[in-house]
mmCIF file with all atom_site columns, C-alpha atoms in Angstrom:
data_model
loop_
_atom_site.group_PDB
_atom_site.id
_atom_site.type_symbol
_atom_site.label_atom_id
_atom_site.label_alt_id
_atom_site.label_comp_id
_atom_site.label_asym_id
_atom_site.label_entity_id
_atom_site.label_seq_id
_atom_site.pdbx_PDB_ins_code
_atom_site.Cartn_x
_atom_site.Cartn_y
_atom_site.Cartn_z
_atom_site.occupancy
_atom_site.B_iso_or_equiv
_atom_site.pdbx_formal_charge
_atom_site.auth_seq_id
_atom_site.auth_comp_id
_atom_site.auth_asym_id
_atom_site.auth_atom_id
_atom_site.pdbx_PDB_model_num
ATOM 1   C CA . LEU E 1 1   ? 0.000  0.000   0.000   1.00 0.00 ? 1041 LEU E CA 1
ATOM 2   C CA . PRO E 1 2   ? 2.445  2.688   -1.173  1.00 0.00 ? 1042 PRO E CA 1
ATOM 3   C CA . ASP E 1 3   ? -0.167 5.463   -0.988  1.00 0.00 ? 1043 ASP E CA 1
ATOM 4   C CA . GLN E 1 4   ? -1.178 4.671   2.584   1.00 0.00 ? 1044 GLN E CA 1
ATOM 5   C CA . PRO E 1 5   ? -0.614 7.655   4.930   1.00 0.00 ? 1045 PRO E CA 1
ATOM 6   C CA . ARG E 1 6   ? 2.257  6.985   7.315   1.00 0.00 ? 1046 ARG E CA 1
ATOM 7   C CA . PRO E 1 7   ? 2.071  9.083   10.506  1.00 0.00 ? 1047 PRO E CA 1
ATOM 8   C CA . PHE E 1 8   ? 5.533  7.989   11.709  1.00 0.00 ? 1048 PHE E CA 1
ATOM 9   C CA . LYS E 1 9   ? 8.750  8.366   9.753   1.00 0.00 ? 1049 LYS E CA 1
ATOM 10  C CA . LEU E 1 10  ? 11.851 6.784   11.256  1.00 0.00 ? 1050 LEU E CA 1
ATOM 11  C CA . PRO E 1 11  ? 14.699 9.300   11.391  1.00 0.00 ? 1051 PRO E CA 1
ATOM 12  C CA . MET E 1 12  ? 17.939 8.134   9.746   1.00 0.00 ? 1052 MET E CA 1
ATOM 13  C CA . ALA E 1 13  ? 16.246 4.951   8.520   1.00 0.00 ? 1053 ALA E CA 1
ATOM 14  C CA . GLN E 1 14  ? 18.947 4.191   5.937   1.00 0.00 ? 1054 GLN E CA 1
ATOM 15  C CA . LEU E 1 15  ? 21.752 4.515   8.478   1.00 0.00 ? 1055 LEU E CA 1
ATOM 16  C CA . LEU E 1 16  ? 19.908 2.435   11.082  1.00 0.00 ? 1056 LEU E CA 1
ATOM 17  C CA . ALA E 1 17  ? 19.149 -0.248  8.476   1.00 0.00 ? 1057 ALA E CA 1
ATOM 18  C CA . TYR E 1 18  ? 22.821 -0.364  7.471   1.00 0.00 ? 1058 TYR E CA 1
ATOM 19  C CA . VAL E 1 19  ? 24.057 -0.621  11.069  1.00 0.00 ? 1059 VAL E CA 1
ATOM 20  C CA . ALA E 1 20  ? 21.479 -3.298  11.935  1.00 0.00 ? 1060 ALA E CA 1
ATOM 21  C CA . PHE E 1 21  ? 22.317 -5.308  8.794   1.00 0.00 ? 1061 PHE E CA 1
ATOM 22  C CA . THR E 1 22  ? 26.057 -5.074  9.479   1.00 0.00 ? 1062 THR E CA 1
ATOM 23  C CA . VAL E 1 23  ? 25.657 -6.157  13.114  1.00 0.00 ? 1063 VAL E CA 1
ATOM 24  C CA . SER E 1 24  ? 23.395 -9.041  12.046  1.00 0.00 ? 1064 SER E CA 1
ATOM 25  C CA . ASN E 1 25  ? 25.971 -10.180 9.493   1.00 0.00 ? 1065 ASN E CA 1
ATOM 26  C CA . LEU E 1 26  ? 28.715 -9.967  12.109  1.00 0.00 ? 1066 LEU E CA 1
ATOM 27  C CA . LEU E 1 27  ? 26.649 -12.121 14.469  1.00 0.00 ? 1067 LEU E CA 1
ATOM 28  C CA . VAL E 1 28  ? 26.301 -14.757 11.757  1.00 0.00 ? 1068 VAL E CA 1
ATOM 29  C CA . TYR E 1 29  ? 30.019 -14.471 10.936  1.00 0.00 ? 1069 TYR E CA 1
ATOM 30  C CA . TRP E 1 30  ? 31.007 -14.801 14.580  1.00 0.00 ? 1070 TRP E CA 1
ATOM 31  C CA . THR E 1 31  ? 29.121 -18.095 14.889  1.00 0.00 ? 1071 THR E CA 1
ATOM 32  C CA . GLY E 1 32  ? 31.996 -19.569 12.880  1.00 0.00 ? 1072 GLY E CA 1
ATOM 33  C CA . TRP E 1 33  ? 32.592 -21.249 9.552   1.00 0.00 ? 1073 TRP E CA 1
ATOM 34  C CA . VAL E 1 34  ? 31.118 -24.610 10.632  1.00 0.00 ? 1074 VAL E CA 1
ATOM 35  C CA . THR E 1 35  ? 27.773 -23.020 11.513  1.00 0.00 ? 1075 THR E CA 1
ATOM 36  C CA . VAL E 1 36  ? 27.764 -20.799 8.421   1.00 0.00 ? 1076 VAL E CA 1
ATOM 37  C CA . TRP E 1 37  ? 28.375 -23.628 5.966   1.00 0.00 ? 1077 TRP E CA 1
ATOM 38  C CA . HIS E 1 38  ? 25.646 -25.701 7.638   1.00 0.00 ? 1078 HIS E CA 1
ATOM 39  C CA . MET E 1 39  ? 23.291 -22.728 7.254   1.00 0.00 ? 1079 MET E CA 1
ATOM 40  C CA . LEU E 1 40  ? 24.247 -22.373 3.586   1.00 0.00 ? 1080 LEU E CA 1
ATOM 41  C CA . ILE E 1 41  ? 23.518 -26.061 2.963   1.00 0.00 ? 1081 ILE E CA 1
ATOM 42  C CA . ALA E 1 42  ? 20.113 -25.684 4.664   1.00 0.00 ? 1082 ALA E CA 1
ATOM 43  C CA . VAL E 1 43  ? 19.292 -22.651 2.487   1.00 0.00 ? 1083 VAL E CA 1
ATOM 44  C CA . LEU E 1 44  ? 20.399 -24.552 -0.631  1.00 0.00 ? 1084 LEU E CA 1
ATOM 45  C CA . ILE E 1 45  ? 18.111 -27.467 0.295   1.00 0.00 ? 1085 ILE E CA 1
ATOM 46  C CA . GLY E 1 46  ? 15.269 -24.986 0.794   1.00 0.00 ? 1086 GLY E CA 1
ATOM 47  C CA . LEU E 1 47  ? 15.885 -23.436 -2.632  1.00 0.00 ? 1087 LEU E CA 1
ATOM 48  C CA . VAL E 1 48  ? 15.913 -26.868 -4.295  1.00 0.00 ? 1088 VAL E CA 1
ATOM 49  C CA . LEU E 1 49  ? 12.621 -27.742 -2.579  1.00 0.00 ? 1089 LEU E CA 1
ATOM 50  C CA . LEU E 1 50  ? 11.115 -24.413 -3.634  1.00 0.00 ? 1090 LEU E CA 1
ATOM 51  C CA . GLY E 1 51  ? 12.117 -25.126 -7.241  1.00 0.00 ? 1091 GLY E CA 1
ATOM 52  C CA . ILE E 1 52  ? 10.631 -28.637 -7.100  1.00 0.00 ? 1092 ILE E CA 1
ATOM 53  C CA . PHE E 1 53  ? 7.396  -27.330 -5.579  1.00 0.00 ? 1093 PHE E CA 1
ATOM 54  C CA . LYS E 1 54  ? 7.124  -24.655 -8.256  1.00 0.00 ? 1094 LYS E CA 1
ATOM 55  C CA . ILE E 1 55  ? 7.917  -27.027 -11.153 1.00 0.00 ? 1095 ILE E CA 1
ATOM 56  C CA . PHE E 1 56  ? 5.424  -29.687 -10.055 1.00 0.00 ? 1096 PHE E CA 1
ATOM 57  C CA . GLY E 1 57  ? 2.702  -27.224 -9.069  1.00 0.00 ? 1097 GLY E CA 1
ATOM 58  C CA . ILE E 1 58  ? 2.835  -28.053 -5.364  1.00 0.00 ? 1098 ILE E CA 1
ATOM 59  C CA . PHE E 1 59  ? 3.584  -24.409 -4.616  1.00 0.00 ? 1099 PHE E CA 1
ATOM 60  C CA . LYS E 1 60  ? 0.201  -22.688 -4.987  1.00 0.00 ? 1100 LYS E CA 1
ATOM 61  C CA . HIS E 1 61  ? 1.511  -19.151 -5.362  1.00 0.00 ? 1101 HIS E CA 1
ATOM 62  C CA . GLU E 1 62  ? -0.272 -17.315 -8.164  1.00 0.00 ? 1102 GLU E CA 1
ATOM 63  C CA . GLY E 1 63  ? 2.465  -14.815 -8.993  1.00 0.00 ? 1103 GLY E CA 1
ATOM 64  C CA . LYS E 1 64  ? 5.843  -15.457 -10.512 1.00 0.00 ? 1104 LYS E CA 1
ATOM 65  C CA . LEU E 1 65  ? 8.886  -15.793 -8.275  1.00 0.00 ? 1105 LEU E CA 1
ATOM 66  C CA . ASN E 1 66  ? 10.836 -12.845 -9.791  1.00 0.00 ? 1106 ASN E CA 1
ATOM 67  C CA . ILE E 1 67  ? 14.158 -14.645 -9.533  1.00 0.00 ? 1107 ILE E CA 1
ATOM 68  C CA . SER E 1 68  ? 15.966 -11.843 -11.384 1.00 0.00 ? 1108 SER E CA 1
ATOM 69  C CA . ARG E 1 69  ? 14.992 -9.453  -8.569  1.00 0.00 ? 1109 ARG E CA 1
ATOM 70  C CA . SER E 1 70  ? 16.387 -11.811 -5.925  1.00 0.00 ? 1110 SER E CA 1
ATOM 71  C CA . LEU E 1 71  ? 19.841 -12.443 -7.399  1.00 0.00 ? 1111 LEU E CA 1
ATOM 72  C CA . TRP E 1 72  ? 21.330 -10.233 -4.697  1.00 0.00 ? 1112 TRP E CA 1
ATOM 73  C CA . VAL E 1 73  ? 20.390 -12.919 -2.147  1.00 0.00 ? 1113 VAL E CA 1
ATOM 74  C CA . PHE E 1 74  ? 22.621 -15.461 -3.879  1.00 0.00 ? 1114 PHE E CA 1
ATOM 75  C CA . ILE E 1 75  ? 25.476 -12.937 -4.031  1.00 0.00 ? 1115 ILE E CA 1
ATOM 76  C CA . TYR E 1 76  ? 24.893 -12.222 -0.334  1.00 0.00 ? 1116 TYR E CA 1
ATOM 77  C CA . LEU E 1 77  ? 24.949 -15.883 0.688   1.00 0.00 ? 1117 LEU E CA 1
ATOM 78  C CA . ILE E 1 78  ? 28.046 -16.669 -1.377  1.00 0.00 ? 1118 ILE E CA 1
ATOM 79  C CA . GLY E 1 79  ? 29.835 -13.571 -0.029  1.00 0.00 ? 1119 GLY E CA 1
ATOM 80  C CA . LEU E 1 80  ? 28.897 -14.387 3.553   1.00 0.00 ? 1120 LEU E CA 1
ATOM 81  C CA . GLY E 1 81  ? 30.220 -17.918 3.054   1.00 0.00 ? 1121 GLY E CA 1
ATOM 82  C CA . VAL E 1 82  ? 33.483 -16.712 1.497   1.00 0.00 ? 1122 VAL E CA 1
ATOM 83  C CA . ILE E 1 83  ? 34.111 -14.142 4.229   1.00 0.00 ? 1123 ILE E CA 1
ATOM 84  C CA . SER E 1 84  ? 33.365 -16.729 6.906   1.00 0.00 ? 1124 SER E CA 1
ATOM 85  C CA . TYR E 1 85  ? 35.645 -19.295 5.252   1.00 0.00 ? 1125 TYR E CA 1
ATOM 86  C CA . LEU E 1 86  ? 38.469 -16.760 5.003   1.00 0.00 ? 1126 LEU E CA 1
ATOM 87  C CA . GLY E 1 87  ? 37.943 -15.424 8.528   1.00 0.00 ? 1127 GLY E CA 1
ATOM 88  C CA . ASP E 1 88  ? 39.312 -16.154 11.981  1.00 0.00 ? 1128 ASP E CA 1
ATOM 89  C CA . PHE E 1 89  ? 36.262 -17.957 13.360  1.00 0.00 ? 1129 PHE E CA 1
ATOM 90  C CA . GLY E 1 90  ? 36.821 -21.533 12.232  1.00 0.00 ? 1130 GLY E CA 1
ATOM 91  C CA . GLY E 1 91  ? 37.959 -20.481 8.765   1.00 0.00 ? 1131 GLY E CA 1
ATOM 92  C CA . ILE E 1 92  ? 41.414 -20.475 7.216   1.00 0.00 ? 1132 ILE E CA 1
ATOM 93  C CA . GLU E 1 93  ? 42.381 -17.194 8.958   1.00 0.00 ? 1133 GLU E CA 1
ATOM 94  C CA . LYS E 1 94  ? 43.217 -15.148 5.849   1.00 0.00 ? 1134 LYS E CA 1
ATOM 95  C CA . ILE E 1 95  ? 41.205 -12.166 7.123   1.00 0.00 ? 1135 ILE E CA 1
ATOM 96  C CA . PRO E 1 96  ? 42.798 -11.095 10.420  1.00 0.00 ? 1136 PRO E CA 1
ATOM 97  C CA . ALA E 1 97  ? 40.799 -10.142 13.490  1.00 0.00 ? 1137 ALA E CA 1
ATOM 98  C CA . ASP E 1 98  ? 39.513 -6.549  13.467  1.00 0.00 ? 1138 ASP E CA 1
ATOM 99  C CA . TRP E 1 99  ? 39.891 -6.385  9.681   1.00 0.00 ? 1139 TRP E CA 1
ATOM 100 C CA . ASP E 1 100 ? 37.007 -8.842  9.456   1.00 0.00 ? 1140 ASP E CA 1
ATOM 101 C CA . VAL E 1 101 ? 34.696 -6.202  10.950  1.00 0.00 ? 1141 VAL E CA 1
ATOM 102 C CA . LEU E 1 102 ? 35.754 -3.709  8.268   1.00 0.00 ? 1142 LEU E CA 1
ATOM 103 C CA . VAL E 1 103 ? 35.348 -6.314  5.525   1.00 0.00 ? 1143 VAL E CA 1
ATOM 104 C CA . MET E 1 104 ? 31.873 -7.188  6.813   1.00 0.00 ? 1144 MET E CA 1
ATOM 105 C CA . ALA E 1 105 ? 30.893 -3.514  7.060   1.00 0.00 ? 1145 ALA E CA 1
ATOM 106 C CA . ILE E 1 106 ? 31.910 -2.891  3.440   1.00 0.00 ? 1146 ILE E CA 1
ATOM 107 C CA . PHE E 1 107 ? 30.259 -6.120  2.270   1.00 0.00 ? 1147 PHE E CA 1
ATOM 108 C CA . SER E 1 108 ? 27.052 -5.255  4.146   1.00 0.00 ? 1148 SER E CA 1
ATOM 109 C CA . GLY E 1 109 ? 26.940 -1.811  2.526   1.00 0.00 ? 1149 GLY E CA 1
ATOM 110 C CA . ILE E 1 110 ? 27.364 -3.282  -0.941  1.00 0.00 ? 1150 ILE E CA 1
ATOM 111 C CA . ILE E 1 111 ? 24.664 -5.911  -0.372  1.00 0.00 ? 1151 ILE E CA 1
ATOM 112 C CA . LEU E 1 112 ? 22.245 -3.381  1.114   1.00 0.00 ? 1152 LEU E CA 1
ATOM 113 C CA . TRP E 1 113 ? 22.746 -1.079  -1.880  1.00 0.00 ? 1153 TRP E CA 1
ATOM 114 C CA . LEU E 1 114 ? 22.409 -3.985  -4.323  1.00 0.00 ? 1154 LEU E CA 1
ATOM 115 C CA . SER E 1 115 ? 19.228 -5.252  -2.653  1.00 0.00 ? 1155 SER E CA 1
ATOM 116 C CA . GLN E 1 116 ? 17.627 -1.830  -2.947  1.00 0.00 ? 1156 GLN E CA 1
ATOM 117 C CA . LYS E 1 117 ? 18.629 -1.492  -6.601  1.00 0.00 ? 1157 LYS E CA 1
ATOM 118 C CA . MET E 1 118 ? 17.198 -4.925  -7.427  1.00 0.00 ? 1158 MET E CA 1
ATOM 119 C CA . ALA E 1 119 ? 14.015 -4.551  -5.362  1.00 0.00 ? 1159 ALA E CA 1
ATOM 120 C CA . LEU E 1 120 ? 10.676 -5.188  -7.023  1.00 0.00 ? 1160 LEU E CA 1
ATOM 121 C CA . LYS E 1 121 ? 9.243  -1.901  -8.199  1.00 0.00 ? 1161 LYS E CA 1
ATOM 122 C CA . VAL E 1 122 ? 5.877  -0.822  -6.799  1.00 0.00 ? 1162 VAL E CA 1
ATOM 123 C CA . SER E 1 123 ? 4.424  -0.799  -10.327 1.00 0.00 ? 1163 SER E CA 1
ATOM 124 C CA . ASN E 1 124 ? 5.262  -4.530  -10.658 1.00 0.00 ? 1164 ASN E CA 1
ATOM 125 C CA . MET E 1 125 ? 3.760  -5.577  -7.330  1.00 0.00 ? 1165 MET E CA 1
ATOM 126 C CA . PRO E 1 126 ? 0.368  -7.262  -7.198  1.00 0.00 ? 1166 PRO E CA 1
ATOM 127 C CA . LYS E 1 127 ? -2.472 -4.924  -6.255  1.00 0.00 ? 1167 LYS E CA 1
ATOM 128 C CA . ILE E 1 128 ? -3.441 -5.275  -2.584  1.00 0.00 ? 1168 ILE E CA 1
ATOM 129 C CA . GLU E 1 129 ? -6.741 -3.908  -1.407  1.00 0.00 ? 1169 GLU E CA 1
ATOM 130 C CA . LYS E 1 130 ? -7.080 -2.468  2.106   1.00 0.00 ? 1170 LYS E CA 1
ATOM 131 C CA . GLU E 1 131 ? -9.676 -5.115  2.938   1.00 0.00 ? 1171 GLU E CA 1
ATOM 132 C CA . GLU E 1 132 ? -7.079 -7.858  2.338   1.00 0.00 ? 1172 GLU E CA 1
ATOM 133 C CA . VAL E 1 133 ? -4.729 -6.455  4.974   1.00 0.00 ? 1173 VAL E CA 1
ATOM 134 C CA . GLY E 1 134 ? -6.092 -7.412  8.369   1.00 0.00 ? 1174 GLY E CA 1
ATOM 135 C CA . TYR E 1 135 ? -4.503 -4.688  10.481  1.00 0.00 ? 1175 TYR E CA 1
ATOM 136 C CA . LEU E 1 136 ? -5.716 -1.610  8.550   1.00 0.00 ? 1176 LEU E CA 1
#
């Protein structure tokens, strides 16, 4: 509902989103390479299942999946895996401590920018009526 009046506007929303995303990525990174690669395998299994469900019609979603608009997610997951593998937390220790925070901050900024550039445009979104949204 892009035309819905919004009485509250979060100050510095972009900066807060960037800081929150960077901290979240650091938390994942700090869990260590073993946890990160297990997470990546679980996400890969989920993507394979999603593809199977879509191909065989098990997935009853009426719209298309817009895979081209979600390519940033794959770049994000691969980058997170590479940084974790190269890092100090169970990885091969090619990114030294303290530098890993800088690397993750830069990576997070790039991914955040890329995700916003690849986001589905409002004109391409399915029309949602106010009656369909329970909380309005």
